[in-house]
């Protein structure tokens, strides 16, 4: 049986000819008669030698041209990035391209009725064939989403196919199969993002409008309460300003707009970021050190994004380290790379949170309750900025002991001494 199958398969492949070479599989049923050129009266039979010679030359030329055209059309079919499957009115698969083979697991066996059922009974192939039969019968296009293996989702569009040369004869249907798993994931990310942004805005806005209402209606409010209400409103307004700033920076980093890129000295920017956090660390009684043990280093890119990335790492270190702890920044040269490490003796990050903290709006539960007022955007910003510079941000941490974040960026230039 196996050898018989092999023989039939070989014959089918030979029939498929150039189409197969182009990566397209065509079932054994279709050998279009109308592709044969019209040779005029006499059916192309010639009775004189010279006529016969010129006729056979013409015939060879026309056959070559037809083959070229077939090749061309088949190559286009084969390179289409959606899966294409043509099913005849009897429900038999007659043609599919390599993408359909990849998505649906179709192989040449589908052309052989005795071999095919197992492949064709598997989902989502069975569902596609069912829809094709429906469309073929009712001549109305359909669009469906189907679940596939490994949690993937396919969108299948099925259109009726008619022979445009032979009086609209029913040729069955064409299924166009697209893997939309990634598209759906991005849609969900967008939805989650919008939901999270709205939530982040709602909390401070509710507080501000609540206190405003209170101030308007409570004439007899004492000075202490009044100034406490103003303080909270101020804090929440600050939080909103910061949130808007972070969202703008994130959208700027992620946009395709021309970037404001310059060459700048990394050491100056790192020192500025460290100085901007020193007062907060001192207020918390932390040992705060910045060791810039590196030669002058030129970076190419957006200076303010680099500043934001370093500042966010430092700010987190100070924020998530209890009073009296320590925060240490070190900047070094590692080959062509600039490596900035920010180590703290803070609350640490549990293994299951170590990748998630880089997601937009993700905050570890404890941080939410800490009253630190962040939105969970700082690390997303740092990672996006690092990626734009062609670098990365990684973290090592032990819960309860501390964390070390490492920002690694390729330098545009290392100078050997300050004056260079
Ligand atoms: N050095 C650190 N030590 C312990 N936890 C950290 C540290 N840095 C970040 N985290 C955790 O990662 C979460 C995400 O950090 P990220 O900087 O993105 O947001 P945030 O600090 O909460 O808010 P934002 O930076 O937007 O003001 C934090 O909420 C915190 O739970
Ligand atoms: Mg932060």
CSV table of C-alpha atoms and ligand atoms in Angstrom, one decimal:
chain,number,residue,atom,x,y,z
A,1,UNK,CA,0.0,0.0,0.0
A,2,UNK,CA,2.8,2.4,1.0
A,3,UNK,CA,4.6,1.8,-2.3
A,4,UNK,CA,1.4,2.2,-4.2
A,5,UNK,CA,0.8,5.5,-2.4
A,6,UNK,CA,4.3,6.5,-3.3
A,7,UNK,CA,3.7,5.8,-6.9
A,8,UNK,CA,0.5,7.8,-7.1
A,9,UNK,CA,2.1,10.6,-5.2
A,10,UNK,CA,5.0,10.7,-7.5
A,11,UNK,CA,2.6,10.8,-10.5
A,12,UNK,CA,0.7,13.7,-8.9
A,13,UNK,CA,3.8,15.6,-8.2
A,14,UNK,CA,4.9,15.1,-11.8
A,15,UNK,CA,1.5,16.5,-12.9
A,16,UNK,CA,1.8,19.4,-10.6
A,17,UNK,CA,5.0,20.1,-12.5
A,18,UNK,CA,6.2,23.7,-12.3
A,19,UNK,CA,3.5,24.6,-9.8
A,20,UNK,CA,5.2,22.2,-7.3
A,21,UNK,CA,8.6,23.7,-8.1
A,22,UNK,CA,7.2,27.1,-7.2
A,23,UNK,CA,6.0,25.7,-3.8
A,24,UNK,CA,2.4,25.4,-4.6
A,25,UNK,CA,0.5,22.1,-4.4
A,26,UNK,CA,-2.3,21.4,-6.8
A,27,UNK,CA,-4.5,18.3,-6.7
A,28,UNK,CA,-4.7,15.8,-9.5
A,29,UNK,CA,-8.1,16.9,-10.8
A,30,UNK,CA,-7.2,20.1,-12.5
A,31,UNK,CA,-5.6,20.1,-15.9
A,32,UNK,CA,-7.2,23.1,-17.5
A,33,UNK,CA,-8.2,22.5,-21.1
A,34,UNK,CA,-8.7,26.1,-21.9
A,35,UNK,CA,-5.0,26.7,-21.1
A,36,UNK,CA,-4.2,25.0,-24.4
A,37,UNK,CA,-3.7,27.6,-27.1
A,38,UNK,CA,-6.2,27.8,-29.9
A,39,UNK,CA,-4.4,26.7,-33.1
A,40,UNK,CA,-7.2,27.6,-35.5
A,41,UNK,CA,-9.1,25.6,-38.1
A,42,UNK,CA,-7.7,22.0,-38.5
A,43,UNK,CA,-6.9,21.8,-34.8
A,44,UNK,CA,-3.3,22.6,-35.5
A,45,UNK,CA,-2.6,19.6,-37.7
A,46,UNK,CA,-0.4,20.7,-40.6
A,47,UNK,CA,0.3,18.7,-43.8
A,48,UNK,CA,3.3,20.4,-45.3
A,49,UNK,CA,6.8,20.1,-43.9
A,50,UNK,CA,7.6,23.8,-43.7
A,51,UNK,CA,4.2,24.6,-42.2
A,52,UNK,CA,4.7,21.8,-39.7
A,53,UNK,CA,8.1,23.2,-38.7
A,54,UNK,CA,6.8,26.7,-38.2
A,55,UNK,CA,3.7,25.4,-36.4
A,56,UNK,CA,5.7,23.3,-34.0
A,57,UNK,CA,8.0,26.3,-33.4
A,58,UNK,CA,4.9,28.4,-32.6
A,59,UNK,CA,3.5,25.6,-30.4
A,60,UNK,CA,6.8,25.3,-28.5
A,61,UNK,CA,6.9,29.1,-28.1
A,62,UNK,CA,3.3,29.2,-26.8
A,63,UNK,CA,3.8,26.3,-24.5
A,64,UNK,CA,6.9,28.0,-23.1
A,65,UNK,CA,5.0,31.2,-22.6
A,66,UNK,CA,2.1,29.4,-20.9
A,67,UNK,CA,4.6,27.7,-18.6
A,68,UNK,CA,6.2,31.0,-17.8
A,69,UNK,CA,2.8,32.5,-17.0
A,70,UNK,CA,1.9,29.5,-14.9
A,71,UNK,CA,5.2,29.8,-13.1
A,72,UNK,CA,4.6,33.4,-12.5
A,73,UNK,CA,1.1,33.0,-11.1
A,74,UNK,CA,2.1,30.0,-9.0
A,75,UNK,CA,5.1,31.9,-7.5
A,76,UNK,CA,2.8,34.7,-6.5
A,77,UNK,CA,0.4,32.2,-4.9
A,78,UNK,CA,3.3,30.6,-3.1
A,79,UNK,CA,4.7,33.8,-1.7
A,80,UNK,CA,1.4,35.1,-0.4
A,81,UNK,CA,1.7,35.4,3.4
A,82,UNK,CA,-1.8,34.1,4.2
A,83,UNK,CA,-2.7,30.4,3.8
A,84,UNK,CA,-4.8,29.8,0.7
A,85,UNK,CA,-6.8,26.6,0.2
A,86,UNK,CA,-9.1,25.9,-2.8
A,87,UNK,CA,-11.8,23.4,-2.2
A,88,UNK,CA,-13.9,22.1,-5.1
A,89,UNK,CA,-17.7,21.8,-5.0
A,90,UNK,CA,-17.4,18.1,-3.9
A,91,UNK,CA,-15.4,19.1,-0.8
A,92,UNK,CA,-12.0,17.9,-2.2
A,93,UNK,CA,-9.0,20.1,-1.5
A,94,UNK,CA,-7.6,20.9,-5.0
A,95,UNK,CA,-4.9,23.5,-4.2
A,96,UNK,CA,-3.0,25.0,-1.3
A,97,UNK,CA,0.0,27.2,-0.8
A,98,UNK,CA,3.0,26.7,1.6
A,99,UNK,CA,1.5,29.0,4.2
A,100,UNK,CA,-1.7,26.9,4.3
A,101,UNK,CA,0.5,23.9,4.7
A,102,UNK,CA,2.4,25.6,7.6
A,103,UNK,CA,-0.8,26.8,9.4
A,104,UNK,CA,-3.1,23.8,8.8
A,105,UNK,CA,-0.6,21.0,8.5
A,106,UNK,CA,-1.8,20.1,5.0
A,107,UNK,CA,0.4,17.8,2.9
A,108,UNK,CA,0.1,16.2,-0.5
A,109,UNK,CA,-1.9,13.3,1.1
A,110,UNK,CA,-5.0,15.6,1.1
A,111,UNK,CA,-5.3,15.0,-2.7
A,112,UNK,CA,-5.8,11.3,-2.1
A,113,UNK,CA,-9.2,10.4,-0.8
A,114,UNK,CA,-8.0,7.2,0.9
A,115,UNK,CA,-5.1,8.9,2.7
A,116,UNK,CA,-6.6,12.2,3.5
A,117,UNK,CA,-9.4,11.8,6.1
A,118,UNK,CA,-7.1,11.8,9.2
A,119,UNK,CA,-5.5,15.2,8.3
A,120,UNK,CA,-8.9,16.6,7.2
A,121,UNK,CA,-10.7,15.6,10.4
A,122,UNK,CA,-8.3,17.5,12.6
A,123,UNK,CA,-9.3,20.9,13.8
A,124,UNK,CA,-9.2,23.6,12.6
A,125,UNK,CA,-9.0,21.9,9.1
A,126,UNK,CA,-12.3,20.2,9.5
A,127,UNK,CA,-14.0,23.5,10.4
A,128,UNK,CA,-12.4,25.2,7.4
A,129,UNK,CA,-13.6,22.5,5.1
A,130,UNK,CA,-17.1,22.6,6.6
A,131,UNK,CA,-17.2,26.4,6.0
A,132,UNK,CA,-15.9,25.9,2.5
A,133,UNK,CA,-18.7,23.4,1.7
A,134,UNK,CA,-21.2,25.9,3.0
A,135,UNK,CA,-19.9,28.8,1.0
A,136,UNK,CA,-19.6,26.6,-2.1
A,137,UNK,CA,-23.3,25.7,-1.8
A,138,UNK,CA,-24.8,29.1,-0.9
A,139,UNK,CA,-22.3,31.3,-2.8
A,140,UNK,CA,-22.1,33.8,0.1
A,141,UNK,CA,-18.7,34.7,1.6
A,142,UNK,CA,-18.0,34.0,5.3
A,143,UNK,CA,-15.5,35.2,7.9
A,144,UNK,CA,-14.8,33.2,11.1
A,145,UNK,CA,-12.3,33.1,13.9
A,146,UNK,CA,-11.1,29.6,14.7
A,147,UNK,CA,-9.0,28.2,17.6
A,148,UNK,CA,-5.9,26.3,16.6
A,149,UNK,CA,-3.2,24.4,18.4
A,150,UNK,CA,-1.0,26.1,21.0
A,151,UNK,CA,-3.6,28.7,21.8
A,152,UNK,CA,-3.4,30.3,18.4
A,153,UNK,CA,-6.3,32.0,16.7
A,154,UNK,CA,-6.9,32.0,12.9
A,155,UNK,CA,-9.2,34.3,11.0
A,156,UNK,CA,-10.6,32.4,8.0
A,157,UNK,CA,-12.3,34.3,5.1
A,158,UNK,CA,-14.0,32.1,2.6
A,159,UNK,CA,-15.2,33.3,-0.8
A,160,UNK,CA,-17.0,31.4,-3.5
A,161,UNK,CA,-15.0,30.8,-6.7
A,162,UNK,CA,-16.5,30.7,-10.1
A,163,UNK,CA,-14.9,30.0,-13.4
A,164,UNK,CA,-14.8,33.4,-15.0
A,165,UNK,CA,-14.2,31.9,-18.5
A,166,UNK,CA,-16.8,29.1,-18.6
A,167,UNK,CA,-20.1,30.8,-17.7
A,168,UNK,CA,-19.6,31.2,-14.0
A,169,UNK,CA,-19.4,27.4,-13.4
A,170,UNK,CA,-19.1,26.7,-9.7
A,171,UNK,CA,-15.4,26.0,-8.9
A,172,UNK,CA,-16.0,25.6,-5.2
A,173,UNK,CA,-14.5,28.1,-2.7
A,174,UNK,CA,-11.2,29.7,-1.6
A,175,UNK,CA,-10.3,29.9,2.1
A,176,UNK,CA,-7.8,32.6,3.1
A,177,UNK,CA,-6.3,31.7,6.5
A,178,UNK,CA,-4.5,34.3,8.6
A,179,UNK,CA,-2.9,33.7,12.0
A,180,UNK,CA,-4.2,36.7,14.0
A,181,UNK,CA,-2.8,35.5,17.4
A,182,UNK,CA,-0.2,38.4,17.6
A,183,UNK,CA,-2.8,40.9,16.4
A,184,UNK,CA,-5.2,39.9,19.1
A,185,UNK,CA,-2.5,40.0,21.7
A,186,UNK,CA,-1.6,43.6,20.7
A,187,UNK,CA,-5.3,44.6,20.8
A,188,UNK,CA,-5.5,43.3,24.3
A,189,UNK,CA,-2.3,45.1,25.3
A,190,UNK,CA,-3.8,48.3,23.9
A,191,UNK,CA,-7.1,47.7,25.8
A,192,UNK,CA,-5.2,46.9,29.1
A,193,UNK,CA,-3.1,50.0,28.6
A,194,UNK,CA,-6.1,52.3,28.1
A,195,UNK,CA,-7.8,50.7,31.1
A,196,UNK,CA,-4.7,51.2,33.2
A,197,UNK,CA,-4.2,54.8,32.1
A,198,UNK,CA,-7.8,55.6,32.9
A,199,UNK,CA,-7.5,54.0,36.3
A,200,UNK,CA,-4.3,55.9,37.1
A,201,UNK,CA,-6.0,59.2,36.2
A,202,UNK,CA,-9.2,58.4,38.0
A,203,UNK,CA,-7.6,58.0,41.5
A,204,UNK,CA,-5.9,61.4,41.8
A,205,UNK,CA,-8.7,63.2,40.0
A,206,UNK,CA,-11.3,61.7,42.4
A,207,UNK,CA,-9.2,62.9,45.3
A,208,UNK,CA,-8.7,66.4,43.9
A,209,UNK,CA,-12.4,66.9,43.0
A,210,UNK,CA,-13.5,65.4,46.4
A,211,UNK,CA,-11.3,67.8,48.4
A,212,UNK,CA,-12.3,70.7,46.1
A,213,UNK,CA,-16.0,69.9,46.9
A,214,UNK,CA,-15.2,69.8,50.6
A,215,UNK,CA,-13.4,73.1,50.5
A,216,UNK,CA,-16.3,74.7,48.7
A,217,UNK,CA,-19.0,73.5,51.0
A,218,UNK,CA,-17.3,73.4,54.4
A,219,UNK,CA,-17.1,77.0,55.4
A,220,UNK,CA,-16.2,76.2,59.0
A,221,UNK,CA,-13.2,74.0,58.2
A,222,UNK,CA,-10.3,74.7,60.5
A,223,UNK,CA,-6.9,75.8,59.1
A,224,UNK,CA,-5.2,72.5,59.9
A,225,UNK,CA,-7.8,70.5,57.8
A,226,UNK,CA,-7.7,73.1,55.1
A,227,UNK,CA,-4.0,73.0,54.7
A,228,UNK,CA,-4.0,69.2,54.9
A,229,UNK,CA,-6.6,69.1,52.1
A,230,UNK,CA,-4.5,71.5,50.0
A,231,UNK,CA,-1.4,69.4,50.6
A,232,UNK,CA,-3.2,66.2,49.3
A,233,UNK,CA,-4.5,68.1,46.3
A,234,UNK,CA,-1.0,69.4,45.6
A,235,UNK,CA,0.4,65.9,45.9
A,236,UNK,CA,-2.2,64.4,43.6
A,237,UNK,CA,-1.8,67.1,41.0
A,238,UNK,CA,2.0,66.4,41.1
A,239,UNK,CA,1.2,62.8,40.6
A,240,UNK,CA,-1.0,63.6,37.5
A,241,UNK,CA,1.7,65.8,36.1
A,242,UNK,CA,4.3,63.1,36.5
A,243,UNK,CA,2.0,60.5,35.0
A,244,UNK,CA,1.4,62.7,31.9
A,245,UNK,CA,5.1,63.3,31.6
A,246,UNK,CA,5.9,59.6,31.7
A,247,UNK,CA,3.2,58.7,29.2
A,248,UNK,CA,4.4,61.4,26.9
A,249,UNK,CA,8.0,60.2,27.2
A,250,UNK,CA,6.8,56.6,26.5
A,251,UNK,CA,4.8,57.5,23.5
A,252,UNK,CA,7.7,59.6,22.2
A,253,UNK,CA,10.2,56.8,22.6
A,254,UNK,CA,7.8,54.4,20.9
A,255,UNK,CA,6.9,56.7,18.0
A,256,UNK,CA,8.4,56.7,14.5
A,257,UNK,CA,8.9,60.5,14.6
A,258,UNK,CA,12.4,61.7,13.9
A,259,UNK,CA,14.4,61.5,17.1
A,260,UNK,CA,16.2,64.3,18.7
A,261,UNK,CA,19.6,62.6,18.7
A,262,UNK,CA,22.9,64.1,19.7
A,263,UNK,CA,26.3,63.1,21.0
A,264,UNK,CA,26.7,63.8,24.6
A,265,UNK,CA,29.0,63.1,27.5
A,266,UNK,CA,27.4,60.2,29.6
A,267,UNK,CA,29.4,61.0,32.8
A,268,UNK,CA,27.9,64.5,33.1
A,269,UNK,CA,24.3,63.2,32.7
A,270,UNK,CA,24.9,60.3,35.2
A,271,UNK,CA,26.2,62.8,37.7
A,272,UNK,CA,23.2,65.1,37.2
A,273,UNK,CA,20.8,62.2,37.7
A,274,UNK,CA,22.6,61.2,40.9
A,275,UNK,CA,22.5,64.7,42.2
A,276,UNK,CA,18.8,65.0,41.5
A,277,UNK,CA,18.2,62.0,43.9
A,278,UNK,CA,20.7,62.8,46.6
A,279,UNK,CA,18.4,65.1,48.6
A,280,UNK,CA,15.6,62.4,48.8
A,281,UNK,CA,18.2,59.7,49.8
A,282,UNK,CA,19.5,62.1,52.5
A,283,UNK,CA,16.0,62.8,53.8
A,284,UNK,CA,15.7,59.0,54.2
A,285,UNK,CA,19.0,58.8,56.0
A,286,UNK,CA,20.4,56.5,53.3
A,287,UNK,CA,24.1,56.1,52.4
A,288,UNK,CA,24.1,57.3,48.8
A,289,UNK,CA,27.2,57.0,46.7
A,290,UNK,CA,27.9,57.5,43.0
A,291,UNK,CA,31.2,56.2,41.7
A,292,UNK,CA,32.0,57.1,38.1
A,293,UNK,CA,35.2,55.1,37.5
A,294,UNK,CA,35.3,55.5,33.8
A,295,UNK,CA,37.0,57.5,31.0
A,296,UNK,CA,35.0,60.2,29.2
A,297,UNK,CA,32.3,58.4,27.3
A,298,UNK,CA,30.2,59.7,24.4
A,299,UNK,CA,26.8,58.3,23.8
A,300,UNK,CA,24.7,59.0,20.7
A,301,UNK,CA,20.9,59.3,21.2
A,302,UNK,CA,18.4,61.3,23.0
A,303,UNK,CA,20.1,62.8,26.1
A,304,UNK,CA,16.8,63.3,28.1
A,305,UNK,CA,15.8,59.7,27.7
A,306,UNK,CA,19.2,58.6,29.0
A,307,UNK,CA,18.8,60.9,31.9
A,308,UNK,CA,15.3,59.5,32.6
A,309,UNK,CA,16.5,55.9,32.4
A,310,UNK,CA,19.3,56.5,35.0
A,311,UNK,CA,17.1,58.7,37.2
A,312,UNK,CA,14.3,56.1,37.3
A,313,UNK,CA,16.7,53.4,38.4
A,314,UNK,CA,18.1,55.6,41.1
A,315,UNK,CA,14.7,56.8,42.2
A,316,UNK,CA,13.4,53.3,42.5
A,317,UNK,CA,16.5,52.3,44.6
A,318,UNK,CA,15.9,55.2,47.0
A,319,UNK,CA,12.1,54.7,47.0
A,320,UNK,CA,12.1,50.9,47.7
A,321,UNK,CA,14.9,51.0,50.2
A,322,UNK,CA,13.9,51.7,53.8
A,323,UNK,CA,15.3,54.6,55.8
A,324,UNK,CA,18.9,54.1,56.8
A,325,UNK,CA,19.7,51.6,53.9
A,326,UNK,CA,22.2,52.2,51.1
A,327,UNK,CA,22.1,53.0,47.4
A,328,UNK,CA,25.2,52.8,45.3
A,329,UNK,CA,25.6,53.8,41.7
A,330,UNK,CA,28.7,52.6,39.8
A,331,UNK,CA,29.5,53.4,36.1
A,332,UNK,CA,32.2,51.4,34.3
A,333,UNK,CA,33.6,50.7,30.9
A,334,UNK,CA,33.0,47.2,29.7
A,335,UNK,CA,34.7,46.9,26.3
A,336,UNK,CA,32.8,49.2,23.9
A,337,UNK,CA,29.9,49.3,26.4
A,338,UNK,CA,29.0,51.6,29.2
A,339,UNK,CA,27.7,49.7,32.2
A,340,UNK,CA,25.7,51.5,35.0
A,341,UNK,CA,24.8,49.5,38.1
A,342,UNK,CA,22.4,50.7,40.7
A,343,UNK,CA,22.5,48.6,43.8
A,344,UNK,CA,20.3,49.0,46.9
A,345,UNK,CA,19.7,47.2,50.2
A,346,UNK,CA,15.9,47.6,49.8
A,347,UNK,CA,12.9,45.4,49.8
A,348,UNK,CA,14.1,43.3,46.9
A,349,UNK,CA,11.9,41.7,44.1
A,350,UNK,CA,10.5,38.2,44.2
A,351,UNK,CA,11.5,35.9,41.2
A,352,UNK,CA,8.0,35.9,39.8
A,353,UNK,CA,8.0,39.7,39.6
A,354,UNK,CA,11.4,40.2,38.1
A,355,UNK,CA,10.3,40.4,34.4
A,356,UNK,CA,6.9,41.8,35.1
A,357,UNK,CA,8.2,45.0,36.7
A,358,UNK,CA,9.3,46.1,33.3
A,359,UNK,CA,5.7,46.0,32.0
A,360,UNK,CA,3.8,49.3,31.8
A,361,UNK,CA,1.8,49.9,35.0
A,362,UNK,CA,3.0,46.8,36.8
A,363,UNK,CA,3.8,47.4,40.4
A,364,UNK,CA,4.5,44.7,43.1
A,365,UNK,CA,1.6,44.6,45.5
A,366,UNK,CA,3.8,45.8,48.4
A,367,UNK,CA,4.8,48.8,46.4
A,368,UNK,CA,1.2,49.7,45.8
A,369,UNK,CA,0.5,49.8,49.5
A,370,UNK,CA,3.8,51.7,50.3
A,371,UNK,CA,2.2,55.0,49.5
A,372,UNK,CA,5.1,55.8,47.2
A,373,UNK,CA,2.6,57.0,44.6
A,374,UNK,CA,4.3,55.6,41.5
A,375,UNK,CA,2.4,54.5,38.4
A,376,UNK,CA,4.6,51.5,37.3
A,377,UNK,CA,5.9,53.3,34.2
A,378,UNK,CA,9.5,54.1,35.3
A,379,UNK,CA,11.1,50.8,34.4
A,380,UNK,CA,9.1,50.4,31.2
A,381,UNK,CA,10.5,53.8,30.2
A,382,UNK,CA,14.0,52.8,31.2
A,383,UNK,CA,13.9,49.6,29.2
A,384,UNK,CA,12.4,51.3,26.1
A,385,UNK,CA,15.0,54.0,26.3
A,386,UNK,CA,17.8,51.5,26.7
A,387,UNK,CA,16.5,49.5,23.7
A,388,UNK,CA,16.5,52.7,21.5
A,389,UNK,CA,20.2,53.2,22.5
A,390,UNK,CA,20.8,49.6,21.4
A,391,UNK,CA,21.3,48.4,25.0
A,392,UNK,CA,19.4,46.7,27.8
A,393,UNK,CA,18.3,46.9,31.4
A,394,UNK,CA,18.5,43.8,33.6
A,395,UNK,CA,17.9,43.1,37.3
A,396,UNK,CA,19.3,40.8,40.0
A,397,UNK,CA,17.5,40.7,43.3
A,398,UNK,CA,16.9,38.9,46.5
A,399,UNK,CA,13.6,39.5,48.3
A,400,UNK,CA,14.3,41.3,51.6
A,401,UNK,CA,18.0,41.8,50.8
A,402,UNK,CA,18.2,44.2,47.9
A,403,UNK,CA,18.3,44.7,44.1
A,404,UNK,CA,20.9,45.6,41.5
A,405,UNK,CA,19.7,47.0,38.2
A,406,UNK,CA,22.2,47.1,35.3
A,407,UNK,CA,21.9,49.5,32.4
A,408,UNK,CA,24.2,48.5,29.5
A,409,UNK,CA,24.6,50.8,26.5
A,410,UNK,CA,27.0,50.8,23.5
A,411,UNK,CA,29.2,53.9,23.6
A,412,UNK,CA,29.7,56.0,20.5
A,413,UNK,CA,33.2,56.8,21.6
A,414,UNK,CA,35.6,56.3,24.5
A,415,UNK,CA,38.1,59.0,25.0
A,416,UNK,CA,41.4,58.3,26.7
A,417,UNK,CA,41.5,61.5,28.7
A,418,UNK,CA,39.3,64.4,29.6
A,419,UNK,CA,40.8,66.9,27.2
A,420,UNK,CA,40.5,64.8,24.1
B,1,LIG,N1,14.9,48.9,43.4
B,1,LIG,C1,13.8,48.3,43.6
B,1,LIG,N2,13.6,47.5,44.7
B,1,LIG,C2,12.4,46.9,44.9
B,1,LIG,N3,11.4,46.9,44.1
B,1,LIG,C3,11.5,47.7,42.9
B,1,LIG,C4,12.7,48.4,42.6
B,1,LIG,N4,12.6,49.0,41.5
B,1,LIG,C5,11.3,48.7,41.0
B,1,LIG,N5,10.7,47.9,41.9
B,1,LIG,C6,9.3,47.3,41.8
B,1,LIG,O1,9.0,47.4,40.4
B,1,LIG,C7,7.8,48.2,40.2
B,1,LIG,C8,7.8,48.9,38.9
B,1,LIG,O2,8.8,50.0,39.0
B,1,LIG,P1,8.6,51.3,38.1
B,1,LIG,O3,9.7,52.1,38.3
B,1,LIG,O4,8.2,50.8,36.7
B,1,LIG,O5,7.2,51.9,38.7
B,1,LIG,P2,7.0,52.7,40.0
B,1,LIG,O6,8.3,53.0,40.7
B,1,LIG,O7,6.0,51.9,40.8
B,1,LIG,O8,6.3,54.0,39.5
B,1,LIG,P3,6.9,55.2,38.6
B,1,LIG,O9,8.3,54.9,38.4
B,1,LIG,O10,6.1,55.2,37.4
B,1,LIG,O11,6.7,56.4,39.4
B,1,LIG,C9,7.7,49.0,41.5
B,1,LIG,O12,6.3,49.4,41.7
B,1,LIG,C10,8.3,48.1,42.5
B,1,LIG,O13,7.3,47.2,43.0
B,2,LIG,MG1,9.8,53.9,39.5
